[in-house]
Amino acid sequence: MRKLVVANWKMNPASVKEALDLFDKVKKKASTLKNVDTILAPPFAFLGELTCNYSGSKVSFASQDVFWEEGGSYTGEVSVSQIKSIGATYGIVGHSERRALGETDVDVNKKVLALIKEKVTPILCIGESSRDEHGEYLNFLQKEITEGLKSVSKNDIKRVVIAYEPIWAIGKSVRDAMKPDEMHEMKIFIQKTLSELYERSVVSKVPIIYGGSVEPDNARALLEGGEVDGFLVGHASLSVTEFNEILTIVNRA
Ligand code: PEP
């Protein structure tokens, strides 16, 4: 399976000029890579500007969120056909920072289905806020997966990316990120949960990526020991040096 690296810029940078500058440097790097798909998720405000300035085929674009309705009186929301019309081919849904603002599993599921309907690939984020010794967090994750994927057919699941992002590891440093062996266990758990919903042959085609303080210093170990299919990168994606180094590591792995 080809590896994916998704840059979640969140609500950064502050201006379109800075966004274009960052994009330009990442674009150059991405064009040299053979084994990795680079996906940029800039804020909505810059998405159209970046896709317009892009000629070539080595970077794809994702929205950081999307609304499930096709159009109408939904002030502030953005539809799947709108992001698709400006060149996004992926949509992040269920990011923990959206869930913290009130998004439910039912909302996330509606977004997943809306993306699938338009043939835009959902990047479904799941992740527990903390862990407990009784393993209750595993039930929580199972629910996020099962409800997020409700009514997704066995044909369509192949076009979904699962991003496992433990909230306790987000926005910290390498020291606080998940360890490779723990990530490997989580990959097995996610695949087991998926195989309760879909045939095994289909489950093996679903990319499972990791997010939570991925930096150049832990990327290789997480890829090799965690056996992940790529990364969702937050803060390190705003540093050209760090992000491009992560891309190099994933490309070589
Ligand atoms: C994220 O919020 O999606 C994320 C992975 O952030 P960070 O890399 O900063 O932990």
PDB file of C-alpha atoms and ligand atoms in Angstrom:
ATOM      1  CA  MET A   1       0.000   0.000   0.000  1.00  0.00           C
ATOM      2  CA  ARG A   2       1.347   3.485  -0.837  1.00  0.00           C
ATOM      3  CA  LYS A   3       2.030   5.619   2.181  1.00  0.00           C
ATOM      4  CA  LEU A   4       0.054   8.783   2.889  1.00  0.00           C
ATOM      5  CA  VAL A   5       1.244  11.875   4.680  1.00  0.00           C
ATOM      6  CA  VAL A   6      -1.432  14.431   5.488  1.00  0.00           C
ATOM      7  CA  ALA A   7      -0.482  17.944   6.618  1.00  0.00           C
ATOM      8  CA  ASN A   8      -3.153  19.412   8.873  1.00  0.00           C
ATOM      9  CA  TRP A   9      -2.328  23.107   8.997  1.00  0.00           C
ATOM     10  CA  LYS A  10      -5.293  23.751  11.319  1.00  0.00           C
ATOM     11  CA  MET A  11      -6.010  27.509  11.552  1.00  0.00           C
ATOM     12  CA  ASN A  12      -2.551  28.439  10.221  1.00  0.00           C
ATOM     13  CA  PRO A  13      -0.755  30.316   8.737  1.00  0.00           C
ATOM     14  CA  ALA A  14      -2.054  33.844   9.240  1.00  0.00           C
ATOM     15  CA  SER A  15      -1.968  35.038   5.632  1.00  0.00           C
ATOM     16  CA  VAL A  16      -2.378  33.715   2.106  1.00  0.00           C
ATOM     17  CA  LYS A  17       1.152  34.891   1.325  1.00  0.00           C
ATOM     18  CA  GLU A  18       2.583  32.632   4.035  1.00  0.00           C
ATOM     19  CA  ALA A  19       0.335  29.772   2.931  1.00  0.00           C
ATOM     20  CA  LEU A  20       1.599  30.066  -0.661  1.00  0.00           C
ATOM     21  CA  ASP A  21       5.181  30.167   0.533  1.00  0.00           C
ATOM     22  CA  LEU A  22       4.777  27.035   2.668  1.00  0.00           C
ATOM     23  CA  PHE A  23       2.919  25.296  -0.127  1.00  0.00           C
ATOM     24  CA  ASP A  24       5.581  26.145  -2.676  1.00  0.00           C
ATOM     25  CA  LYS A  25       8.357  24.564  -0.625  1.00  0.00           C
ATOM     26  CA  VAL A  26       6.379  21.427   0.206  1.00  0.00           C
ATOM     27  CA  LYS A  27       5.235  21.095  -3.403  1.00  0.00           C
ATOM     28  CA  LYS A  28       8.846  21.064  -4.619  1.00  0.00           C
ATOM     29  CA  LYS A  29       9.739  18.349  -2.158  1.00  0.00           C
ATOM     30  CA  ALA A  30       6.647  16.272  -2.914  1.00  0.00           C
ATOM     31  CA  SER A  31       7.431  16.312  -6.633  1.00  0.00           C
ATOM     32  CA  THR A  32      10.657  14.378  -5.928  1.00  0.00           C
ATOM     33  CA  LEU A  33       8.967  11.518  -4.035  1.00  0.00           C
ATOM     34  CA  LYS A  34       7.957   8.222  -5.579  1.00  0.00           C
ATOM     35  CA  ASN A  35       6.508   6.270  -2.678  1.00  0.00           C
ATOM     36  CA  VAL A  36       4.379   8.727  -0.794  1.00  0.00           C
ATOM     37  CA  ASP A  37       1.158  10.621  -1.434  1.00  0.00           C
ATOM     38  CA  THR A  38       1.381  14.082   0.073  1.00  0.00           C
ATOM     39  CA  ILE A  39      -1.960  15.574   1.074  1.00  0.00           C
ATOM     40  CA  LEU A  40      -2.278  19.146   2.282  1.00  0.00           C
ATOM     41  CA  ALA A  41      -5.180  20.286   4.434  1.00  0.00           C
ATOM     42  CA  PRO A  42      -4.993  24.084   4.564  1.00  0.00           C
ATOM     43  CA  PRO A  43      -7.734  26.251   6.087  1.00  0.00           C
ATOM     44  CA  PHE A  44     -10.793  26.675   3.834  1.00  0.00           C
ATOM     45  CA  ALA A  45      -9.770  30.289   3.253  1.00  0.00           C
ATOM     46  CA  PHE A  46      -6.650  29.206   1.344  1.00  0.00           C
ATOM     47  CA  LEU A  47      -7.783  25.969  -0.245  1.00  0.00           C
ATOM     48  CA  GLY A  48      -8.928  27.475  -3.555  1.00  0.00           C
ATOM     49  CA  GLU A  49      -5.900  29.736  -3.836  1.00  0.00           C
ATOM     50  CA  LEU A  50      -3.524  26.811  -3.382  1.00  0.00           C
ATOM     51  CA  THR A  51      -5.268  24.462  -5.781  1.00  0.00           C
ATOM     52  CA  CYS A  52      -5.302  27.233  -8.421  1.00  0.00           C
ATOM     53  CA  ASN A  53      -1.572  27.718  -8.013  1.00  0.00           C
ATOM     54  CA  TYR A  54      -0.871  24.073  -8.410  1.00  0.00           C
ATOM     55  CA  SER A  55       0.191  22.623 -11.692  1.00  0.00           C
ATOM     56  CA  GLY A  56       1.470  19.084 -11.527  1.00  0.00           C
ATOM     57  CA  SER A  57       0.256  15.975  -9.854  1.00  0.00           C
ATOM     58  CA  LYS A  58       2.231  15.233  -6.740  1.00  0.00           C
ATOM     59  CA  VAL A  59       0.204  16.966  -4.049  1.00  0.00           C
ATOM     60  CA  SER A  60      -3.433  16.328  -3.219  1.00  0.00           C
ATOM     61  CA  PHE A  61      -5.702  18.519  -1.154  1.00  0.00           C
ATOM     62  CA  ALA A  62      -8.004  17.842   1.762  1.00  0.00           C
ATOM     63  CA  SER A  63     -10.492  20.036   3.551  1.00  0.00           C
ATOM     64  CA  GLN A  64     -10.184  20.083   7.354  1.00  0.00           C
ATOM     65  CA  ASP A  65     -13.924  19.526   7.713  1.00  0.00           C
ATOM     66  CA  VAL A  66     -17.036  19.529   5.558  1.00  0.00           C
ATOM     67  CA  PHE A  67     -20.792  19.809   5.984  1.00  0.00           C
ATOM     68  CA  TRP A  68     -23.154  17.009   5.021  1.00  0.00           C
ATOM     69  CA  GLU A  69     -25.865  19.043   3.272  1.00  0.00           C
ATOM     70  CA  GLU A  70     -25.518  19.740  -0.447  1.00  0.00           C
ATOM     71  CA  GLY A  71     -26.416  23.420  -0.202  1.00  0.00           C
ATOM     72  CA  GLY A  72     -28.849  25.892   1.315  1.00  0.00           C
ATOM     73  CA  SER A  73     -29.186  28.040   4.418  1.00  0.00           C
ATOM     74  CA  TYR A  74     -26.242  26.813   6.495  1.00  0.00           C
ATOM     75  CA  THR A  75     -24.252  29.925   7.290  1.00  0.00           C
ATOM     76  CA  GLY A  76     -20.563  29.243   7.660  1.00  0.00           C
ATOM     77  CA  GLU A  77     -20.682  25.688   6.383  1.00  0.00           C
ATOM     78  CA  VAL A  78     -18.945  24.295   3.289  1.00  0.00           C
ATOM     79  CA  SER A  79     -20.352  21.458   1.169  1.00  0.00           C
ATOM     80  CA  VAL A  80     -18.561  18.493  -0.391  1.00  0.00           C
ATOM     81  CA  SER A  81     -19.353  19.618  -3.936  1.00  0.00           C
ATOM     82  CA  GLN A  82     -17.854  23.033  -3.122  1.00  0.00           C
ATOM     83  CA  ILE A  83     -14.548  21.604  -1.901  1.00  0.00           C
ATOM     84  CA  LYS A  84     -14.511  19.147  -4.786  1.00  0.00           C
ATOM     85  CA  SER A  85     -15.080  21.943  -7.296  1.00  0.00           C
ATOM     86  CA  ILE A  86     -11.897  23.696  -6.131  1.00  0.00           C
ATOM     87  CA  GLY A  87      -9.779  20.570  -6.292  1.00  0.00           C
ATOM     88  CA  ALA A  88      -9.971  18.783  -2.926  1.00  0.00           C
ATOM     89  CA  THR A  89      -9.971  15.011  -3.249  1.00  0.00           C
ATOM     90  CA  TYR A  90      -9.918  14.223   0.487  1.00  0.00           C
ATOM     91  CA  GLY A  91     -11.932  15.508   3.439  1.00  0.00           C
ATOM     92  CA  ILE A  92     -10.867  15.209   7.072  1.00  0.00           C
ATOM     93  CA  VAL A  93     -13.828  14.448   9.343  1.00  0.00           C
ATOM     94  CA  GLY A  94     -14.194  13.858  13.052  1.00  0.00           C
ATOM     95  CA  HIS A  95     -10.990  15.607  14.043  1.00  0.00           C
ATOM     96  CA  SER A  96     -10.825  15.743  17.823  1.00  0.00           C
ATOM     97  CA  GLU A  97     -10.760  19.542  17.700  1.00  0.00           C
ATOM     98  CA  ARG A  98     -14.128  19.481  15.861  1.00  0.00           C
ATOM     99  CA  ARG A  99     -15.506  16.861  18.209  1.00  0.00           C
ATOM    100  CA  ALA A 100     -14.455  19.076  21.145  1.00  0.00           C
ATOM    101  CA  LEU A 101     -16.736  21.781  19.684  1.00  0.00           C
ATOM    102  CA  GLY A 102     -19.707  19.433  19.833  1.00  0.00           C
ATOM    103  CA  GLU A 103     -19.501  17.203  16.774  1.00  0.00           C
ATOM    104  CA  THR A 104     -21.043  13.784  17.449  1.00  0.00           C
ATOM    105  CA  ASP A 105     -20.493  10.355  15.889  1.00  0.00           C
ATOM    106  CA  VAL A 106     -23.824  10.842  14.077  1.00  0.00           C
ATOM    107  CA  ASP A 107     -22.563  14.104  12.551  1.00  0.00           C
ATOM    108  CA  VAL A 108     -19.287  12.474  11.593  1.00  0.00           C
ATOM    109  CA  ASN A 109     -21.125   9.625   9.902  1.00  0.00           C
ATOM    110  CA  LYS A 110     -23.238  12.069   7.866  1.00  0.00           C
ATOM    111  CA  LYS A 111     -20.036  13.763   6.710  1.00  0.00           C
ATOM    112  CA  VAL A 112     -18.407  10.447   5.781  1.00  0.00           C
ATOM    113  CA  LEU A 113     -21.450   9.475   3.706  1.00  0.00           C
ATOM    114  CA  ALA A 114     -21.629  12.885   2.022  1.00  0.00           C
ATOM    115  CA  LEU A 115     -17.974  12.622   0.989  1.00  0.00           C
ATOM    116  CA  ILE A 116     -18.376   9.080  -0.311  1.00  0.00           C
ATOM    117  CA  LYS A 117     -21.399  10.128  -2.343  1.00  0.00           C
ATOM    118  CA  GLU A 118     -19.242  12.696  -4.170  1.00  0.00           C
ATOM    119  CA  LYS A 119     -16.279  10.318  -4.474  1.00  0.00           C
ATOM    120  CA  VAL A 120     -14.101  12.437  -2.195  1.00  0.00           C
ATOM    121  CA  THR A 121     -12.026  10.291   0.173  1.00  0.00           C
ATOM    122  CA  PRO A 122     -12.931  10.643   3.855  1.00  0.00           C
ATOM    123  CA  ILE A 123     -10.097  10.727   6.370  1.00  0.00           C
ATOM    124  CA  LEU A 124     -11.987   9.593   9.440  1.00  0.00           C
ATOM    125  CA  CYS A 125     -10.283  10.663  12.674  1.00  0.00           C
ATOM    126  CA  ILE A 126     -10.768   8.637  15.814  1.00  0.00           C
ATOM    127  CA  GLY A 127      -9.000   8.774  19.163  1.00  0.00           C
ATOM    128  CA  GLU A 128      -9.521   8.539  22.875  1.00  0.00           C
ATOM    129  CA  SER A 129      -8.857  11.442  25.215  1.00  0.00           C
ATOM    130  CA  SER A 130      -7.265   9.263  27.878  1.00  0.00           C
ATOM    131  CA  ARG A 131      -6.678   5.637  28.771  1.00  0.00           C
ATOM    132  CA  ASP A 132      -7.959   3.596  31.666  1.00  0.00           C
ATOM    133  CA  GLU A 133      -6.724   0.298  33.041  1.00  0.00           C
ATOM    134  CA  HIS A 134     -10.031  -1.476  32.346  1.00  0.00           C
ATOM    135  CA  GLY A 135      -9.795  -0.819  28.618  1.00  0.00           C
ATOM    136  CA  GLU A 136     -12.930   1.321  28.457  1.00  0.00           C
ATOM    137  CA  TYR A 137     -11.135   3.480  25.876  1.00  0.00           C
ATOM    138  CA  LEU A 138     -11.223   0.531  23.478  1.00  0.00           C
ATOM    139  CA  ASN A 139     -15.032   0.477  23.675  1.00  0.00           C
ATOM    140  CA  PHE A 140     -14.988   4.203  23.006  1.00  0.00           C
ATOM    141  CA  LEU A 141     -12.846   3.721  19.894  1.00  0.00           C
ATOM    142  CA  GLN A 142     -14.966   0.820  18.711  1.00  0.00           C
ATOM    143  CA  LYS A 143     -18.019   3.068  18.921  1.00  0.00           C
ATOM    144  CA  GLU A 144     -16.298   5.882  17.023  1.00  0.00           C
ATOM    145  CA  ILE A 145     -15.376   3.464  14.240  1.00  0.00           C
ATOM    146  CA  THR A 146     -18.695   1.622  14.079  1.00  0.00           C
ATOM    147  CA  GLU A 147     -20.890   4.738  14.225  1.00  0.00           C
ATOM    148  CA  GLY A 148     -18.624   6.768  11.964  1.00  0.00           C
ATOM    149  CA  LEU A 149     -18.866   4.073   9.293  1.00  0.00           C
ATOM    150  CA  LYS A 150     -22.554   3.284   9.612  1.00  0.00           C
ATOM    151  CA  SER A 151     -24.060   2.498   6.170  1.00  0.00           C
ATOM    152  CA  VAL A 152     -20.670   2.585   4.447  1.00  0.00           C
ATOM    153  CA  SER A 153     -20.725  -0.319   1.998  1.00  0.00           C
ATOM    154  CA  LYS A 154     -17.983  -2.885   1.515  1.00  0.00           C
ATOM    155  CA  ASN A 155     -17.140  -1.236  -1.787  1.00  0.00           C
ATOM    156  CA  ASP A 156     -16.886   2.218  -0.310  1.00  0.00           C
ATOM    157  CA  ILE A 157     -14.878   1.310   2.788  1.00  0.00           C
ATOM    158  CA  LYS A 158     -11.893   0.769   0.490  1.00  0.00           C
ATOM    159  CA  ARG A 159     -11.921   4.510  -0.156  1.00  0.00           C
ATOM    160  CA  VAL A 160     -11.862   5.518   3.498  1.00  0.00           C
ATOM    161  CA  VAL A 161      -8.702   6.393   5.414  1.00  0.00           C
ATOM    162  CA  ILE A 162      -8.730   5.865   9.180  1.00  0.00           C
ATOM    163  CA  ALA A 163      -6.578   8.330  11.127  1.00  0.00           C
ATOM    164  CA  TYR A 164      -5.934   7.135  14.645  1.00  0.00           C
ATOM    165  CA  GLU A 165      -5.113  10.179  16.746  1.00  0.00           C
ATOM    166  CA  PRO A 166      -5.036   9.650  20.500  1.00  0.00           C
ATOM    167  CA  ILE A 167      -5.973  13.061  21.874  1.00  0.00           C
ATOM    168  CA  TRP A 168      -3.468  12.766  24.722  1.00  0.00           C
ATOM    169  CA  ALA A 169      -0.663  12.655  22.147  1.00  0.00           C
ATOM    170  CA  ILE A 170      -1.778  15.603  19.986  1.00  0.00           C
ATOM    171  CA  GLY A 171       0.162  18.860  19.970  1.00  0.00           C
ATOM    172  CA  LYS A 172       2.890  17.638  22.293  1.00  0.00           C
ATOM    173  CA  SER A 173       6.396  16.387  21.521  1.00  0.00           C
ATOM    174  CA  VAL A 174       8.067  13.160  20.493  1.00  0.00           C
ATOM    175  CA  ARG A 175       8.386  12.164  24.161  1.00  0.00           C
ATOM    176  CA  ASP A 176       4.599  12.200  24.587  1.00  0.00           C
ATOM    177  CA  ALA A 177       3.705  10.590  21.262  1.00  0.00           C
ATOM    178  CA  MET A 178       2.527   7.031  20.987  1.00  0.00           C
ATOM    179  CA  LYS A 179       5.253   4.389  21.034  1.00  0.00           C
ATOM    180  CA  PRO A 180       5.635   2.158  17.946  1.00  0.00           C
ATOM    181  CA  ASP A 181       4.629  -1.080  19.698  1.00  0.00           C
ATOM    182  CA  GLU A 182       1.520   0.576  21.180  1.00  0.00           C
ATOM    183  CA  MET A 183       0.627   1.834  17.717  1.00  0.00           C
ATOM    184  CA  HIS A 184       1.018  -1.639  16.306  1.00  0.00           C
ATOM    185  CA  GLU A 185      -1.424  -2.952  18.920  1.00  0.00           C
ATOM    186  CA  MET A 186      -3.870  -0.199  17.980  1.00  0.00           C
ATOM    187  CA  LYS A 187      -3.581  -1.011  14.297  1.00  0.00           C
ATOM    188  CA  ILE A 188      -4.507  -4.607  15.076  1.00  0.00           C
ATOM    189  CA  PHE A 189      -7.405  -3.419  17.245  1.00  0.00           C
ATOM    190  CA  ILE A 190      -8.733  -1.107  14.502  1.00  0.00           C
ATOM    191  CA  GLN A 191      -8.476  -3.881  11.905  1.00  0.00           C
ATOM    192  CA  LYS A 192     -10.239  -6.290  14.252  1.00  0.00           C
ATOM    193  CA  THR A 193     -13.053  -3.776  14.733  1.00  0.00           C
ATOM    194  CA  LEU A 194     -13.286  -3.264  10.971  1.00  0.00           C
ATOM    195  CA  SER A 195     -13.401  -7.003  10.385  1.00  0.00           C
ATOM    196  CA  GLU A 196     -16.524  -7.204  12.523  1.00  0.00           C
ATOM    197  CA  LEU A 197     -18.089  -4.934   9.884  1.00  0.00           C
ATOM    198  CA  TYR A 198     -16.374  -6.013   6.649  1.00  0.00           C
ATOM    199  CA  GLU A 199     -14.621  -9.011   5.120  1.00  0.00           C
ATOM    200  CA  ARG A 200     -10.921  -9.367   5.968  1.00  0.00           C
ATOM    201  CA  SER A 201      -9.859  -9.002   2.331  1.00  0.00           C
ATOM    202  CA  VAL A 202     -11.471  -5.571   2.288  1.00  0.00           C
ATOM    203  CA  VAL A 203     -10.151  -4.522   5.700  1.00  0.00           C
ATOM    204  CA  SER A 204      -6.546  -5.026   4.609  1.00  0.00           C
ATOM    205  CA  LYS A 205      -7.103  -2.370   1.928  1.00  0.00           C
ATOM    206  CA  VAL A 206      -8.107   0.366   4.392  1.00  0.00           C
ATOM    207  CA  PRO A 207      -5.147   2.642   5.154  1.00  0.00           C
ATOM    208  CA  ILE A 208      -4.603   3.251   8.859  1.00  0.00           C
ATOM    209  CA  ILE A 209      -2.506   6.314   9.569  1.00  0.00           C
ATOM    210  CA  TYR A 210      -1.299   7.766  12.865  1.00  0.00           C
ATOM    211  CA  GLY A 211      -1.463  11.342  14.143  1.00  0.00           C
ATOM    212  CA  GLY A 212      -0.207  12.799  17.422  1.00  0.00           C
ATOM    213  CA  SER A 213       3.132  14.600  17.673  1.00  0.00           C
ATOM    214  CA  VAL A 214       4.741  13.022  14.639  1.00  0.00           C
ATOM    215  CA  GLU A 215       8.111  14.646  14.064  1.00  0.00           C
ATOM    216  CA  PRO A 216      11.236  13.645  12.133  1.00  0.00           C
ATOM    217  CA  ASP A 217      12.578  11.998  15.299  1.00  0.00           C
ATOM    218  CA  ASN A 218       9.811   9.431  15.677  1.00  0.00           C
ATOM    219  CA  ALA A 219       8.508   9.016  12.130  1.00  0.00           C
ATOM    220  CA  ARG A 220      10.732   6.112  11.123  1.00  0.00           C
ATOM    221  CA  ALA A 221      10.146   4.109  14.301  1.00  0.00           C
ATOM    222  CA  LEU A 222       6.377   4.623  14.094  1.00  0.00           C
ATOM    223  CA  LEU A 223       6.317   3.528  10.467  1.00  0.00           C
ATOM    224  CA  GLU A 224       8.420   0.446  10.998  1.00  0.00           C
ATOM    225  CA  GLY A 225       7.355  -0.658  14.473  1.00  0.00           C
ATOM    226  CA  GLY A 226       3.816   0.691  14.293  1.00  0.00           C
ATOM    227  CA  GLU A 227       3.270  -0.614  10.776  1.00  0.00           C
ATOM    228  CA  VAL A 228       1.169   2.413   9.956  1.00  0.00           C
ATOM    229  CA  ASP A 229       0.270   3.375   6.403  1.00  0.00           C
ATOM    230  CA  GLY A 230       1.262   6.984   6.938  1.00  0.00           C
ATOM    231  CA  PHE A 231       0.753   9.995   9.148  1.00  0.00           C
ATOM    232  CA  LEU A 232      -1.487  12.918   9.878  1.00  0.00           C
ATOM    233  CA  VAL A 233       0.900  15.671  10.892  1.00  0.00           C
ATOM    234  CA  GLY A 234      -0.170  18.769  12.817  1.00  0.00           C
ATOM    235  CA  HIS A 235       2.398  21.205  14.213  1.00  0.00           C
ATOM    236  CA  ALA A 236       5.367  19.724  12.328  1.00  0.00           C
ATOM    237  CA  SER A 237       3.565  20.358   9.017  1.00  0.00           C
ATOM    238  CA  LEU A 238       4.000  24.114   9.548  1.00  0.00           C
ATOM    239  CA  SER A 239       7.783  23.802   9.504  1.00  0.00           C
ATOM    240  CA  VAL A 240       9.060  23.248   5.976  1.00  0.00           C
ATOM    241  CA  THR A 241      12.219  21.591   7.285  1.00  0.00           C
ATOM    242  CA  GLU A 242      10.429  19.194   9.615  1.00  0.00           C
ATOM    243  CA  PHE A 243       7.621  18.310   7.261  1.00  0.00           C
ATOM    244  CA  ASN A 244       9.930  17.723   4.313  1.00  0.00           C
ATOM    245  CA  GLU A 245      12.116  15.537   6.517  1.00  0.00           C
ATOM    246  CA  ILE A 246       9.081  13.468   7.487  1.00  0.00           C
ATOM    247  CA  LEU A 247       8.245  13.099   3.788  1.00  0.00           C
ATOM    248  CA  THR A 248      11.794  11.901   3.066  1.00  0.00           C
ATOM    249  CA  ILE A 249      11.607   9.335   5.876  1.00  0.00           C
ATOM    250  CA  VAL A 250       8.252   7.974   4.721  1.00  0.00           C
ATOM    251  CA  ASN A 251       9.402   7.874   1.104  1.00  0.00           C
ATOM    252  CA  ARG A 252      12.439   5.775   2.064  1.00  0.00           C
ATOM    253  CA  ALA A 253      10.640   3.396   4.382  1.00  0.00           C
TER     254      ALA A 253
HETATM  255  C1  PEP B   1      -3.566  16.784  14.706  1.00  0.00           C
HETATM  256  O1  PEP B   1      -4.131  17.587  15.451  1.00  0.00           O
HETATM  257  O2  PEP B   1      -4.174  16.250  13.767  1.00  0.00           O
HETATM  258  C2  PEP B   1      -2.166  16.458  14.961  1.00  0.00           C
HETATM  259  C3  PEP B   1      -1.713  15.315  14.540  1.00  0.00           C
HETATM  260  O3  PEP B   1      -1.447  17.400  15.612  1.00  0.00           O
HETATM  261  P1  PEP B   1       0.069  17.289  16.124  1.00  0.00           P
HETATM  262  O4  PEP B   1       0.899  16.648  15.051  1.00  0.00           O
HETATM  263  O5  PEP B   1       0.458  18.685  16.398  1.00  0.00           O
HETATM  264  O6  PEP B   1       0.039  16.438  17.356  1.00  0.00           O
END
